[in-house]
Amino acid sequence: MKDAMNKSFHVGGSVEKALKGDVELQAVAVLQEAWKITARNILTFLPAVIGLFLAQIALLLLGLQVQLGNPAIFFDAVITGKELTQEIVQAGYMANFWSDVLSAPLYVGVSLMALNHAVGLPSKPGHLIKGFPFTLVSIITMLLISSLQGIGNAIFPIIGLLLSMGFSMAIILVCEKRITPIKAIKISLQATFKKFMPMTAIFLVVLIMFFVSFATAGIGLLWTIPFFFNVKAIIYRNMFGITLQVTSAQTKNNTQENNVQTDHVQSENEQQQPTSVLDNETETTDSAPTPNKDHADDENDNHQQGSGNTPQSDDTEKGGKVFNA
């Protein structure tokens, strides 16, 4: 027989502390940690990022096809500079707008994978589709964010960039904290501007990396885009924190099987089909993922360190199922 035992622990900050600005956020430390976890997870993370990119390109081409009849009209006008009418510019803007909005569920999937990395857990390329349970709410959130950014850009481009930074945590808040899109946008904006200087420094570095990546004919994007998602995940962890729930099942021979999931989600027994958003199954014997060492040094004494430090007995063997949402 198995006796289930539930435990939960918190990694990072909290919404309350973030709104007060009472969180630790150092630009250099965030960038260094993001670089390390990107290198550690690039082989499994990059295919999902490429999948998101291809989906956005496909939606962009579809939008141009609907509005102009042929996407080549837009690209020819942009490259040659001839016949670049207001209609073509508007078509490009709207196609890009709806590409971002409709690809929101995949964007969530990649963001949740990055949250895994931020707490020292692995991800799989197939987790790209794990944002689909949040399809409606993610599309609504992205629609609001993109609309507000568009208004800001129309007023002054710098305003649009500042809003982009301010809204950067909103869609993750909606999925991980289960709050409404409007409330998430408000919290993200307030918390971000409480840490305006380090956030600005971080986003300036990332922006420069994107410019350099484009200068390399886009090859650099293979690193910069995964790095960007990991940067955001670390910022989110430090600001708002991630609550993990551990369900342990004790067997007769004193062997425990631990299923690790984020809050709000029920764990599954081995006999059940996994229904969590991120189904990472890893044996934590010789090949176990280790907690993120860079993050562990920054944790407060009243928080549990990383997600790999779940209390367990000496004769315990565990397998993890991870859900970041």
PDB file of C-alpha atoms in Angstrom:
ATOM      1  CA  MET A   1       0.000   0.000   0.000  1.00  0.00           C
ATOM      2  CA  LYS A   2       1.007   3.605  -0.495  1.00  0.00           C
ATOM      3  CA  ASP A   3       0.316   6.423   1.940  1.00  0.00           C
ATOM      4  CA  ALA A   4       0.261   9.797   0.194  1.00  0.00           C
ATOM      5  CA  MET A   5       1.824  12.778   1.886  1.00  0.00           C
ATOM      6  CA  ASN A   6       1.642  16.304   0.466  1.00  0.00           C
ATOM      7  CA  LYS A   7       4.178  19.021   1.108  1.00  0.00           C
ATOM      8  CA  SER A   8       4.682  22.391  -0.519  1.00  0.00           C
ATOM      9  CA  PHE A   9       7.504  24.866  -0.534  1.00  0.00           C
ATOM     10  CA  HIS A  10       8.158  28.237  -2.072  1.00  0.00           C
ATOM     11  CA  VAL A  11      11.074  29.333  -4.234  1.00  0.00           C
ATOM     12  CA  GLY A  12      11.872  33.024  -4.662  1.00  0.00           C
ATOM     13  CA  GLY A  13       9.853  36.146  -3.913  1.00  0.00           C
ATOM     14  CA  SER A  14       6.134  36.816  -3.630  1.00  0.00           C
ATOM     15  CA  VAL A  15       3.512  39.070  -5.194  1.00  0.00           C
ATOM     16  CA  GLU A  16       3.229  41.090  -1.981  1.00  0.00           C
ATOM     17  CA  LYS A  17       6.973  41.699  -1.748  1.00  0.00           C
ATOM     18  CA  ALA A  18       7.225  42.456  -5.465  1.00  0.00           C
ATOM     19  CA  LEU A  19       4.571  45.174  -5.219  1.00  0.00           C
ATOM     20  CA  LYS A  20       6.554  46.748  -2.376  1.00  0.00           C
ATOM     21  CA  GLY A  21       9.840  46.442  -4.246  1.00  0.00           C
ATOM     22  CA  ASP A  22      11.167  44.271  -1.426  1.00  0.00           C
ATOM     23  CA  VAL A  23      12.862  41.672  -3.652  1.00  0.00           C
ATOM     24  CA  GLU A  24      16.455  40.981  -4.642  1.00  0.00           C
ATOM     25  CA  LEU A  25      17.092  41.683  -8.320  1.00  0.00           C
ATOM     26  CA  GLN A  26      20.648  42.264  -9.490  1.00  0.00           C
ATOM     27  CA  ALA A  27      21.127  42.667 -13.227  1.00  0.00           C
ATOM     28  CA  VAL A  28      24.552  41.027 -13.424  1.00  0.00           C
ATOM     29  CA  ALA A  29      23.487  38.041 -11.288  1.00  0.00           C
ATOM     30  CA  VAL A  30      20.337  37.475 -13.370  1.00  0.00           C
ATOM     31  CA  LEU A  31      22.237  37.604 -16.665  1.00  0.00           C
ATOM     32  CA  GLN A  32      24.985  35.301 -15.416  1.00  0.00           C
ATOM     33  CA  GLU A  33      22.517  32.717 -14.130  1.00  0.00           C
ATOM     34  CA  ALA A  34      20.455  32.886 -17.321  1.00  0.00           C
ATOM     35  CA  TRP A  35      23.602  32.282 -19.378  1.00  0.00           C
ATOM     36  CA  LYS A  36      24.454  29.186 -17.364  1.00  0.00           C
ATOM     37  CA  ILE A  37      20.987  27.615 -17.431  1.00  0.00           C
ATOM     38  CA  THR A  38      20.660  28.369 -21.154  1.00  0.00           C
ATOM     39  CA  ALA A  39      23.888  26.473 -21.792  1.00  0.00           C
ATOM     40  CA  ARG A  40      22.674  23.633 -19.584  1.00  0.00           C
ATOM     41  CA  ASN A  41      19.276  23.257 -21.321  1.00  0.00           C
ATOM     42  CA  ILE A  42      19.926  24.505 -24.859  1.00  0.00           C
ATOM     43  CA  LEU A  43      19.565  21.118 -26.593  1.00  0.00           C
ATOM     44  CA  THR A  44      16.087  20.451 -25.187  1.00  0.00           C
ATOM     45  CA  PHE A  45      14.924  24.067 -25.083  1.00  0.00           C
ATOM     46  CA  LEU A  46      15.973  25.208 -28.544  1.00  0.00           C
ATOM     47  CA  PRO A  47      13.598  22.888 -30.500  1.00  0.00           C
ATOM     48  CA  ALA A  48      10.623  24.321 -28.592  1.00  0.00           C
ATOM     49  CA  VAL A  49      11.790  27.892 -29.223  1.00  0.00           C
ATOM     50  CA  ILE A  50      12.192  27.121 -32.932  1.00  0.00           C
ATOM     51  CA  GLY A  51       8.700  25.636 -32.935  1.00  0.00           C
ATOM     52  CA  LEU A  52       7.297  28.869 -31.475  1.00  0.00           C
ATOM     53  CA  PHE A  53       9.219  30.938 -34.024  1.00  0.00           C
ATOM     54  CA  LEU A  54       7.983  28.864 -36.975  1.00  0.00           C
ATOM     55  CA  ALA A  55       4.396  29.078 -35.723  1.00  0.00           C
ATOM     56  CA  GLN A  56       4.651  32.869 -35.525  1.00  0.00           C
ATOM     57  CA  ILE A  57       6.117  33.054 -39.034  1.00  0.00           C
ATOM     58  CA  ALA A  58       3.316  30.846 -40.390  1.00  0.00           C
ATOM     59  CA  LEU A  59       0.672  33.042 -38.741  1.00  0.00           C
ATOM     60  CA  LEU A  60       2.398  36.164 -40.075  1.00  0.00           C
ATOM     61  CA  LEU A  61       2.354  34.812 -43.627  1.00  0.00           C
ATOM     62  CA  LEU A  62      -1.278  33.811 -43.230  1.00  0.00           C
ATOM     63  CA  GLY A  63      -2.174  37.316 -42.082  1.00  0.00           C
ATOM     64  CA  LEU A  64      -0.391  38.875 -45.054  1.00  0.00           C
ATOM     65  CA  GLN A  65      -2.080  36.404 -47.390  1.00  0.00           C
ATOM     66  CA  VAL A  66      -5.520  37.354 -46.089  1.00  0.00           C
ATOM     67  CA  GLN A  67      -4.893  41.105 -46.329  1.00  0.00           C
ATOM     68  CA  LEU A  68      -2.738  41.446 -49.454  1.00  0.00           C
ATOM     69  CA  GLY A  69      -3.503  38.265 -51.376  1.00  0.00           C
ATOM     70  CA  ASN A  70       0.210  37.442 -51.568  1.00  0.00           C
ATOM     71  CA  PRO A  71       2.816  37.794 -48.764  1.00  0.00           C
ATOM     72  CA  ALA A  72       5.500  38.494 -51.384  1.00  0.00           C
ATOM     73  CA  ILE A  73       3.949  41.928 -51.971  1.00  0.00           C
ATOM     74  CA  PHE A  74       4.861  42.973 -48.443  1.00  0.00           C
ATOM     75  CA  PHE A  75       8.407  41.595 -48.490  1.00  0.00           C
ATOM     76  CA  ASP A  76       9.170  43.015 -51.946  1.00  0.00           C
ATOM     77  CA  ALA A  77       7.994  46.444 -50.820  1.00  0.00           C
ATOM     78  CA  VAL A  78      10.085  46.295 -47.630  1.00  0.00           C
ATOM     79  CA  ILE A  79      13.263  45.067 -49.370  1.00  0.00           C
ATOM     80  CA  THR A  80      13.150  47.363 -52.392  1.00  0.00           C
ATOM     81  CA  GLY A  81      11.516  50.329 -50.670  1.00  0.00           C
ATOM     82  CA  LYS A  82       9.292  50.799 -53.697  1.00  0.00           C
ATOM     83  CA  GLU A  83       5.515  50.883 -53.501  1.00  0.00           C
ATOM     84  CA  LEU A  84       5.679  50.771 -49.704  1.00  0.00           C
ATOM     85  CA  THR A  85       2.241  52.258 -49.253  1.00  0.00           C
ATOM     86  CA  GLN A  86       0.372  52.921 -46.019  1.00  0.00           C
ATOM     87  CA  GLU A  87      -1.863  49.952 -46.816  1.00  0.00           C
ATOM     88  CA  ILE A  88       1.115  47.575 -47.001  1.00  0.00           C
ATOM     89  CA  VAL A  89       2.608  48.941 -43.773  1.00  0.00           C
ATOM     90  CA  GLN A  90      -0.721  48.558 -41.995  1.00  0.00           C
ATOM     91  CA  ALA A  91      -1.096  45.012 -43.318  1.00  0.00           C
ATOM     92  CA  GLY A  92       2.327  44.122 -41.941  1.00  0.00           C
ATOM     93  CA  TYR A  93       1.509  45.616 -38.565  1.00  0.00           C
ATOM     94  CA  MET A  94      -1.815  43.782 -38.264  1.00  0.00           C
ATOM     95  CA  ALA A  95      -0.319  40.475 -39.449  1.00  0.00           C
ATOM     96  CA  ASN A  96       2.414  40.746 -36.813  1.00  0.00           C
ATOM     97  CA  PHE A  97      -0.140  41.726 -34.164  1.00  0.00           C
ATOM     98  CA  TRP A  98      -2.346  38.683 -34.751  1.00  0.00           C
ATOM     99  CA  SER A  99       0.678  36.419 -35.089  1.00  0.00           C
ATOM    100  CA  ASP A 100       1.720  37.353 -31.541  1.00  0.00           C
ATOM    101  CA  VAL A 101      -1.808  37.018 -30.167  1.00  0.00           C
ATOM    102  CA  LEU A 102      -2.691  33.661 -31.744  1.00  0.00           C
ATOM    103  CA  SER A 103       0.659  32.085 -30.881  1.00  0.00           C
ATOM    104  CA  ALA A 104       0.163  32.954 -27.185  1.00  0.00           C
ATOM    105  CA  PRO A 105      -0.475  29.328 -26.053  1.00  0.00           C
ATOM    106  CA  LEU A 106       2.878  28.260 -27.520  1.00  0.00           C
ATOM    107  CA  TYR A 107       4.509  31.308 -25.932  1.00  0.00           C
ATOM    108  CA  VAL A 108       3.127  30.133 -22.592  1.00  0.00           C
ATOM    109  CA  GLY A 109       4.521  26.642 -23.181  1.00  0.00           C
ATOM    110  CA  VAL A 110       8.019  28.015 -23.749  1.00  0.00           C
ATOM    111  CA  SER A 111       7.683  30.321 -20.724  1.00  0.00           C
ATOM    112  CA  LEU A 112       6.686  27.418 -18.484  1.00  0.00           C
ATOM    113  CA  MET A 113       9.673  25.435 -19.705  1.00  0.00           C
ATOM    114  CA  ALA A 114      11.875  28.365 -18.714  1.00  0.00           C
ATOM    115  CA  LEU A 115      10.284  28.354 -15.241  1.00  0.00           C
ATOM    116  CA  ASN A 116      11.406  24.749 -14.943  1.00  0.00           C
ATOM    117  CA  HIS A 117      14.963  25.832 -15.668  1.00  0.00           C
ATOM    118  CA  ALA A 118      14.741  28.650 -13.127  1.00  0.00           C
ATOM    119  CA  VAL A 119      14.101  26.157 -10.299  1.00  0.00           C
ATOM    120  CA  GLY A 120      16.740  23.693 -11.470  1.00  0.00           C
ATOM    121  CA  LEU A 121      14.471  21.245 -13.290  1.00  0.00           C
ATOM    122  CA  PRO A 122      14.756  20.001 -16.883  1.00  0.00           C
ATOM    123  CA  SER A 123      12.305  20.358 -19.757  1.00  0.00           C
ATOM    124  CA  LYS A 124      11.476  18.463 -22.929  1.00  0.00           C
ATOM    125  CA  PRO A 125      10.836  19.794 -26.467  1.00  0.00           C
ATOM    126  CA  GLY A 126       7.330  18.309 -26.349  1.00  0.00           C
ATOM    127  CA  HIS A 127       6.422  20.656 -23.502  1.00  0.00           C
ATOM    128  CA  LEU A 128       5.918  23.377 -26.106  1.00  0.00           C
ATOM    129  CA  ILE A 129       2.255  22.358 -26.373  1.00  0.00           C
ATOM    130  CA  LYS A 130       1.717  22.341 -22.622  1.00  0.00           C
ATOM    131  CA  GLY A 131       0.449  25.904 -22.741  1.00  0.00           C
ATOM    132  CA  PHE A 132      -2.689  24.756 -24.580  1.00  0.00           C
ATOM    133  CA  PRO A 133      -4.769  24.412 -21.368  1.00  0.00           C
ATOM    134  CA  PHE A 134      -4.310  28.189 -21.057  1.00  0.00           C
ATOM    135  CA  THR A 135      -5.300  28.943 -24.665  1.00  0.00           C
ATOM    136  CA  LEU A 136      -8.198  31.313 -24.007  1.00  0.00           C
ATOM    137  CA  VAL A 137      -6.725  33.229 -21.092  1.00  0.00           C
ATOM    138  CA  SER A 138      -3.301  33.516 -22.757  1.00  0.00           C
ATOM    139  CA  ILE A 139      -4.807  34.873 -25.987  1.00  0.00           C
ATOM    140  CA  ILE A 140      -6.864  37.420 -24.048  1.00  0.00           C
ATOM    141  CA  THR A 141      -3.801  38.494 -22.063  1.00  0.00           C
ATOM    142  CA  MET A 142      -1.629  38.799 -25.167  1.00  0.00           C
ATOM    143  CA  LEU A 143      -4.390  40.721 -26.951  1.00  0.00           C
ATOM    144  CA  LEU A 144      -4.532  43.279 -24.130  1.00  0.00           C
ATOM    145  CA  ILE A 145      -0.753  43.552 -23.861  1.00  0.00           C
ATOM    146  CA  SER A 146      -0.205  43.944 -27.619  1.00  0.00           C
ATOM    147  CA  SER A 147      -2.982  46.523 -27.889  1.00  0.00           C
ATOM    148  CA  LEU A 148      -1.574  48.660 -25.073  1.00  0.00           C
ATOM    149  CA  GLN A 149       1.930  48.393 -26.498  1.00  0.00           C
ATOM    150  CA  GLY A 150       0.612  49.420 -29.904  1.00  0.00           C
ATOM    151  CA  ILE A 151      -0.990  52.522 -28.392  1.00  0.00           C
ATOM    152  CA  GLY A 152       2.280  53.331 -26.620  1.00  0.00           C
ATOM    153  CA  ASN A 153       4.266  52.945 -29.831  1.00  0.00           C
ATOM    154  CA  ALA A 154       1.836  55.222 -31.652  1.00  0.00           C
ATOM    155  CA  ILE A 155       2.385  57.936 -29.025  1.00  0.00           C
ATOM    156  CA  PHE A 156       6.167  57.523 -28.783  1.00  0.00           C
ATOM    157  CA  PRO A 157       8.329  54.426 -29.468  1.00  0.00           C
ATOM    158  CA  ILE A 158      10.126  54.690 -26.107  1.00  0.00           C
ATOM    159  CA  ILE A 159       6.765  54.395 -24.356  1.00  0.00           C
ATOM    160  CA  GLY A 160       6.086  51.185 -26.278  1.00  0.00           C
ATOM    161  CA  LEU A 161       9.462  49.754 -25.180  1.00  0.00           C
ATOM    162  CA  LEU A 162       8.816  50.656 -21.539  1.00  0.00           C
ATOM    163  CA  LEU A 163       5.375  49.045 -21.676  1.00  0.00           C
ATOM    164  CA  SER A 164       6.905  45.942 -23.243  1.00  0.00           C
ATOM    165  CA  MET A 165       9.232  45.681 -20.255  1.00  0.00           C
ATOM    166  CA  GLY A 166       6.457  46.486 -17.789  1.00  0.00           C
ATOM    167  CA  PHE A 167       4.077  43.846 -19.168  1.00  0.00           C
ATOM    168  CA  SER A 168       6.751  41.147 -19.554  1.00  0.00           C
ATOM    169  CA  MET A 169       5.653  39.158 -16.477  1.00  0.00           C
ATOM    170  CA  ALA A 170       1.892  39.399 -17.046  1.00  0.00           C
ATOM    171  CA  ILE A 171       1.253  36.276 -19.115  1.00  0.00           C
ATOM    172  CA  ILE A 172       3.292  34.105 -16.721  1.00  0.00           C
ATOM    173  CA  LEU A 173       1.416  35.563 -13.750  1.00  0.00           C
ATOM    174  CA  VAL A 174      -1.890  34.620 -15.368  1.00  0.00           C
ATOM    175  CA  CYS A 175      -0.863  30.991 -15.798  1.00  0.00           C
ATOM    176  CA  GLU A 176       1.270  30.409 -12.689  1.00  0.00           C
ATOM    177  CA  LYS A 177      -0.700  32.461 -10.145  1.00  0.00           C
ATOM    178  CA  ARG A 178      -4.149  31.904 -11.730  1.00  0.00           C
ATOM    179  CA  ILE A 179      -5.127  35.576 -11.688  1.00  0.00           C
ATOM    180  CA  THR A 180      -7.130  37.573 -14.227  1.00  0.00           C
ATOM    181  CA  PRO A 181      -5.358  39.161 -17.224  1.00  0.00           C
ATOM    182  CA  ILE A 182      -6.120  42.734 -16.160  1.00  0.00           C
ATOM    183  CA  LYS A 183      -4.886  42.126 -12.613  1.00  0.00           C
ATOM    184  CA  ALA A 184      -1.771  40.381 -13.944  1.00  0.00           C
ATOM    185  CA  ILE A 185      -0.978  43.314 -16.237  1.00  0.00           C
ATOM    186  CA  LYS A 186      -1.386  45.744 -13.339  1.00  0.00           C
ATOM    187  CA  ILE A 187       0.812  43.683 -10.988  1.00  0.00           C
ATOM    188  CA  SER A 188       3.483  43.171 -13.638  1.00  0.00           C
ATOM    189  CA  LEU A 189       3.628  46.880 -14.410  1.00  0.00           C
ATOM    190  CA  GLN A 190       3.796  47.957 -10.769  1.00  0.00           C
ATOM    191  CA  ALA A 191       6.355  45.342  -9.717  1.00  0.00           C
ATOM    192  CA  THR A 192       8.565  45.986 -12.740  1.00  0.00           C
ATOM    193  CA  PHE A 193       8.756  49.719 -12.196  1.00  0.00           C
ATOM    194  CA  LYS A 194       9.544  49.175  -8.520  1.00  0.00           C
ATOM    195  CA  LYS A 195      12.775  47.655  -9.871  1.00  0.00           C
ATOM    196  CA  PHE A 196      13.117  50.037 -12.791  1.00  0.00           C
ATOM    197  CA  MET A 197      16.922  50.372 -12.868  1.00  0.00           C
ATOM    198  CA  PRO A 198      17.905  46.660 -12.777  1.00  0.00           C
ATOM    199  CA  MET A 199      15.035  45.760 -15.130  1.00  0.00           C
ATOM    200  CA  THR A 200      16.117  48.443 -17.600  1.00  0.00           C
ATOM    201  CA  ALA A 201      19.731  47.269 -17.439  1.00  0.00           C
ATOM    202  CA  ILE A 202      18.704  43.656 -18.073  1.00  0.00           C
ATOM    203  CA  PHE A 203      16.433  44.484 -20.993  1.00  0.00           C
ATOM    204  CA  LEU A 204      19.021  46.801 -22.553  1.00  0.00           C
ATOM    205  CA  VAL A 205      21.564  43.970 -22.551  1.00  0.00           C
ATOM    206  CA  VAL A 206      19.035  41.594 -24.104  1.00  0.00           C
ATOM    207  CA  LEU A 207      18.069  44.227 -26.696  1.00  0.00           C
ATOM    208  CA  ILE A 208      21.728  44.668 -27.666  1.00  0.00           C
ATOM    209  CA  MET A 209      22.049  40.885 -27.964  1.00  0.00           C
ATOM    210  CA  PHE A 210      19.097  40.850 -30.373  1.00  0.00           C
ATOM    211  CA  PHE A 211      20.706  43.550 -32.528  1.00  0.00           C
ATOM    212  CA  VAL A 212      23.971  41.587 -32.610  1.00  0.00           C
ATOM    213  CA  SER A 213      22.048  38.406 -33.463  1.00  0.00           C
ATOM    214  CA  PHE A 214      20.375  40.082 -36.440  1.00  0.00           C
ATOM    215  CA  ALA A 215      23.799  41.310 -37.575  1.00  0.00           C
ATOM    216  CA  THR A 216      24.897  37.663 -37.775  1.00  0.00           C
ATOM    217  CA  ALA A 217      22.138  36.927 -40.302  1.00  0.00           C
ATOM    218  CA  GLY A 218      19.925  35.693 -37.477  1.00  0.00           C
ATOM    219  CA  ILE A 219      22.214  32.851 -36.408  1.00  0.00           C
ATOM    220  CA  GLY A 220      22.716  34.428 -33.010  1.00  0.00           C
ATOM    221  CA  LEU A 221      18.984  34.179 -32.349  1.00  0.00           C
ATOM    222  CA  LEU A 222      19.456  30.456 -31.723  1.00  0.00           C
ATOM    223  CA  TRP A 223      21.050  31.485 -28.432  1.00  0.00           C
ATOM    224  CA  THR A 224      19.489  34.874 -27.744  1.00  0.00           C
ATOM    225  CA  ILE A 225      15.825  33.810 -27.804  1.00  0.00           C
ATOM    226  CA  PRO A 226      16.247  30.884 -25.351  1.00  0.00           C
ATOM    227  CA  PHE A 227      18.421  33.163 -23.214  1.00  0.00           C
ATOM    228  CA  PHE A 228      15.686  35.816 -23.201  1.00  0.00           C
ATOM    229  CA  PHE A 229      13.033  33.373 -21.969  1.00  0.00           C
ATOM    230  CA  ASN A 230      15.351  32.117 -19.227  1.00  0.00           C
ATOM    231  CA  VAL A 231      16.096  35.701 -18.165  1.00  0.00           C
ATOM    232  CA  LYS A 232      12.389  36.385 -17.785  1.00  0.00           C
ATOM    233  CA  ALA A 233      11.888  33.171 -15.801  1.00  0.00           C
ATOM    234  CA  ILE A 234      14.642  34.111 -13.341  1.00  0.00           C
ATOM    235  CA  ILE A 235      13.204  37.612 -12.934  1.00  0.00           C
ATOM    236  CA  TYR A 236       9.774  36.087 -12.328  1.00  0.00           C
ATOM    237  CA  ARG A 237      11.159  33.657  -9.739  1.00  0.00           C
ATOM    238  CA  ASN A 238      13.009  36.395  -7.872  1.00  0.00           C
ATOM    239  CA  MET A 239      10.058  38.781  -7.961  1.00  0.00           C
ATOM    240  CA  PHE A 240       6.950  36.652  -7.546  1.00  0.00           C
ATOM    241  CA  GLY A 241       8.254  33.236  -6.570  1.00  0.00           C
ATOM    242  CA  ILE A 242       7.135  29.760  -7.594  1.00  0.00           C
ATOM    243  CA  THR A 243       5.212  27.455  -5.264  1.00  0.00           C
ATOM    244  CA  LEU A 244       5.996  23.747  -5.695  1.00  0.00           C
ATOM    245  CA  GLN A 245       3.907  20.919  -4.318  1.00  0.00           C
ATOM    246  CA  VAL A 246       5.485  17.550  -3.577  1.00  0.00           C
ATOM    247  CA  THR A 247       3.344  14.450  -3.196  1.00  0.00           C
ATOM    248  CA  SER A 248       5.131  11.462  -1.664  1.00  0.00           C
ATOM    249  CA  ALA A 249       3.763   7.914  -1.710  1.00  0.00           C
ATOM    250  CA  GLN A 250       5.365   5.610   0.900  1.00  0.00           C
ATOM    251  CA  THR A 251       5.453   1.925  -0.068  1.00  0.00           C
ATOM    252  CA  LYS A 252       5.858  -1.138   2.188  1.00  0.00           C
ATOM    253  CA  ASN A 253       9.583  -1.373   1.526  1.00  0.00           C
ATOM    254  CA  ASN A 254      10.005   2.287   2.553  1.00  0.00           C
ATOM    255  CA  THR A 255      10.513   3.481  -1.055  1.00  0.00           C
ATOM    256  CA  GLN A 256       9.112   6.909  -1.873  1.00  0.00           C
ATOM    257  CA  GLU A 257       7.933   8.090  -5.270  1.00  0.00           C
ATOM    258  CA  ASN A 258       7.837  11.869  -5.422  1.00  0.00           C
ATOM    259  CA  ASN A 259       5.814  13.753  -8.015  1.00  0.00           C
ATOM    260  CA  VAL A 260       6.761  17.432  -8.145  1.00  0.00           C
ATOM    261  CA  GLN A 261       4.230  19.876  -9.522  1.00  0.00           C
ATOM    262  CA  THR A 262       3.464  23.548  -9.120  1.00  0.00           C
ATOM    263  CA  ASP A 263       0.607  24.714  -6.952  1.00  0.00           C
ATOM    264  CA  HIS A 264      -3.061  24.243  -7.885  1.00  0.00           C
ATOM    265  CA  VAL A 265      -2.492  20.874  -9.632  1.00  0.00           C
ATOM    266  CA  GLN A 266      -3.185  17.415  -8.257  1.00  0.00           C
ATOM    267  CA  SER A 267      -0.352  14.827  -8.494  1.00  0.00           C
ATOM    268  CA  GLU A 268      -0.841  11.502 -10.263  1.00  0.00           C
ATOM    269  CA  ASN A 269       0.075   8.013  -9.073  1.00  0.00           C
ATOM    270  CA  GLU A 270       2.275   5.854 -11.299  1.00  0.00           C
ATOM    271  CA  GLN A 271      -0.772   4.001 -12.575  1.00  0.00           C
ATOM    272  CA  GLN A 272      -2.480   7.213 -13.713  1.00  0.00           C
ATOM    273  CA  GLN A 273      -1.928   9.019 -16.989  1.00  0.00           C
ATOM    274  CA  PRO A 274      -0.107  12.316 -16.319  1.00  0.00           C
ATOM    275  CA  THR A 275      -2.299  15.362 -16.809  1.00  0.00           C
ATOM    276  CA  SER A 276       0.142  18.045 -15.687  1.00  0.00           C
ATOM    277  CA  VAL A 277       1.326  20.698 -18.106  1.00  0.00           C
ATOM    278  CA  LEU A 278       4.967  19.681 -17.846  1.00  0.00           C
ATOM    279  CA  ASP A 279       5.531  15.924 -17.512  1.00  0.00           C
ATOM    280  CA  ASN A 280       9.227  15.692 -16.731  1.00  0.00           C
ATOM    281  CA  GLU A 281      10.062  12.188 -15.593  1.00  0.00           C
ATOM    282  CA  THR A 282      13.599  11.935 -14.263  1.00  0.00           C
ATOM    283  CA  GLU A 283      15.248   9.443 -11.994  1.00  0.00           C
ATOM    284  CA  THR A 284      17.143  11.237  -9.246  1.00  0.00           C
ATOM    285  CA  THR A 285      19.746   8.571  -8.602  1.00  0.00           C
ATOM    286  CA  ASP A 286      22.975   8.982 -10.592  1.00  0.00           C
ATOM    287  CA  SER A 287      21.361  11.010 -13.372  1.00  0.00           C
ATOM    288  CA  ALA A 288      19.265  13.241 -11.170  1.00  0.00           C
ATOM    289  CA  PRO A 289      18.936  16.928 -12.081  1.00  0.00           C
ATOM    290  CA  THR A 290      20.694  18.999  -9.459  1.00  0.00           C
ATOM    291  CA  PRO A 291      19.211  22.173  -8.003  1.00  0.00           C
ATOM    292  CA  ASN A 292      20.234  25.427  -9.620  1.00  0.00           C
ATOM    293  CA  LYS A 293      23.358  26.334  -7.650  1.00  0.00           C
ATOM    294  CA  ASP A 294      23.313  29.965  -8.709  1.00  0.00           C
ATOM    295  CA  HIS A 295      19.802  30.399  -7.401  1.00  0.00           C
ATOM    296  CA  ALA A 296      20.396  28.445  -4.199  1.00  0.00           C
ATOM    297  CA  ASP A 297      22.950  30.979  -3.013  1.00  0.00           C
ATOM    298  CA  ASP A 298      20.429  33.800  -3.380  1.00  0.00           C
ATOM    299  CA  GLU A 299      17.515  32.208  -1.514  1.00  0.00           C
ATOM    300  CA  ASN A 300      16.336  33.604   1.829  1.00  0.00           C
ATOM    301  CA  ASP A 301      16.711  31.454   4.939  1.00  0.00           C
ATOM    302  CA  ASN A 302      12.960  31.058   5.270  1.00  0.00           C
ATOM    303  CA  HIS A 303      12.553  29.522   1.819  1.00  0.00           C
ATOM    304  CA  GLN A 304      13.373  26.036   0.600  1.00  0.00           C
ATOM    305  CA  GLN A 305      16.400  25.968  -1.703  1.00  0.00           C
ATOM    306  CA  GLY A 306      15.647  25.048  -5.369  1.00  0.00           C
ATOM    307  CA  SER A 307      13.333  22.263  -6.366  1.00  0.00           C
ATOM    308  CA  GLY A 308      15.863  19.466  -6.108  1.00  0.00           C
ATOM    309  CA  ASN A 309      16.182  19.746  -2.303  1.00  0.00           C
ATOM    310  CA  THR A 310      12.953  18.041  -1.376  1.00  0.00           C
ATOM    311  CA  PRO A 311      13.314  16.375   2.016  1.00  0.00           C
ATOM    312  CA  GLN A 312      13.634  12.626   1.670  1.00  0.00           C
ATOM    313  CA  SER A 313      14.920   9.675   3.659  1.00  0.00           C
ATOM    314  CA  ASP A 314      18.267   8.012   2.991  1.00  0.00           C
ATOM    315  CA  ASP A 315      16.644   4.988   1.430  1.00  0.00           C
ATOM    316  CA  THR A 316      14.449   7.083  -0.839  1.00  0.00           C
ATOM    317  CA  GLU A 317      14.384   6.898  -4.613  1.00  0.00           C
ATOM    318  CA  LYS A 318      12.223   9.414  -6.442  1.00  0.00           C
ATOM    319  CA  GLY A 319      10.942  10.317  -9.872  1.00  0.00           C
ATOM    320  CA  GLY A 320       9.676  13.784 -10.671  1.00  0.00           C
ATOM    321  CA  LYS A 321       6.755  15.077 -12.691  1.00  0.00           C
ATOM    322  CA  VAL A 322       6.945  18.798 -13.087  1.00  0.00           C
ATOM    323  CA  PHE A 323       4.247  21.334 -13.750  1.00  0.00           C
ATOM    324  CA  ASN A 324       4.986  25.024 -14.013  1.00  0.00           C
ATOM    325  CA  ALA A 325       1.836  26.964 -14.440  1.00  0.00           C
TER     326      ALA A 325
END
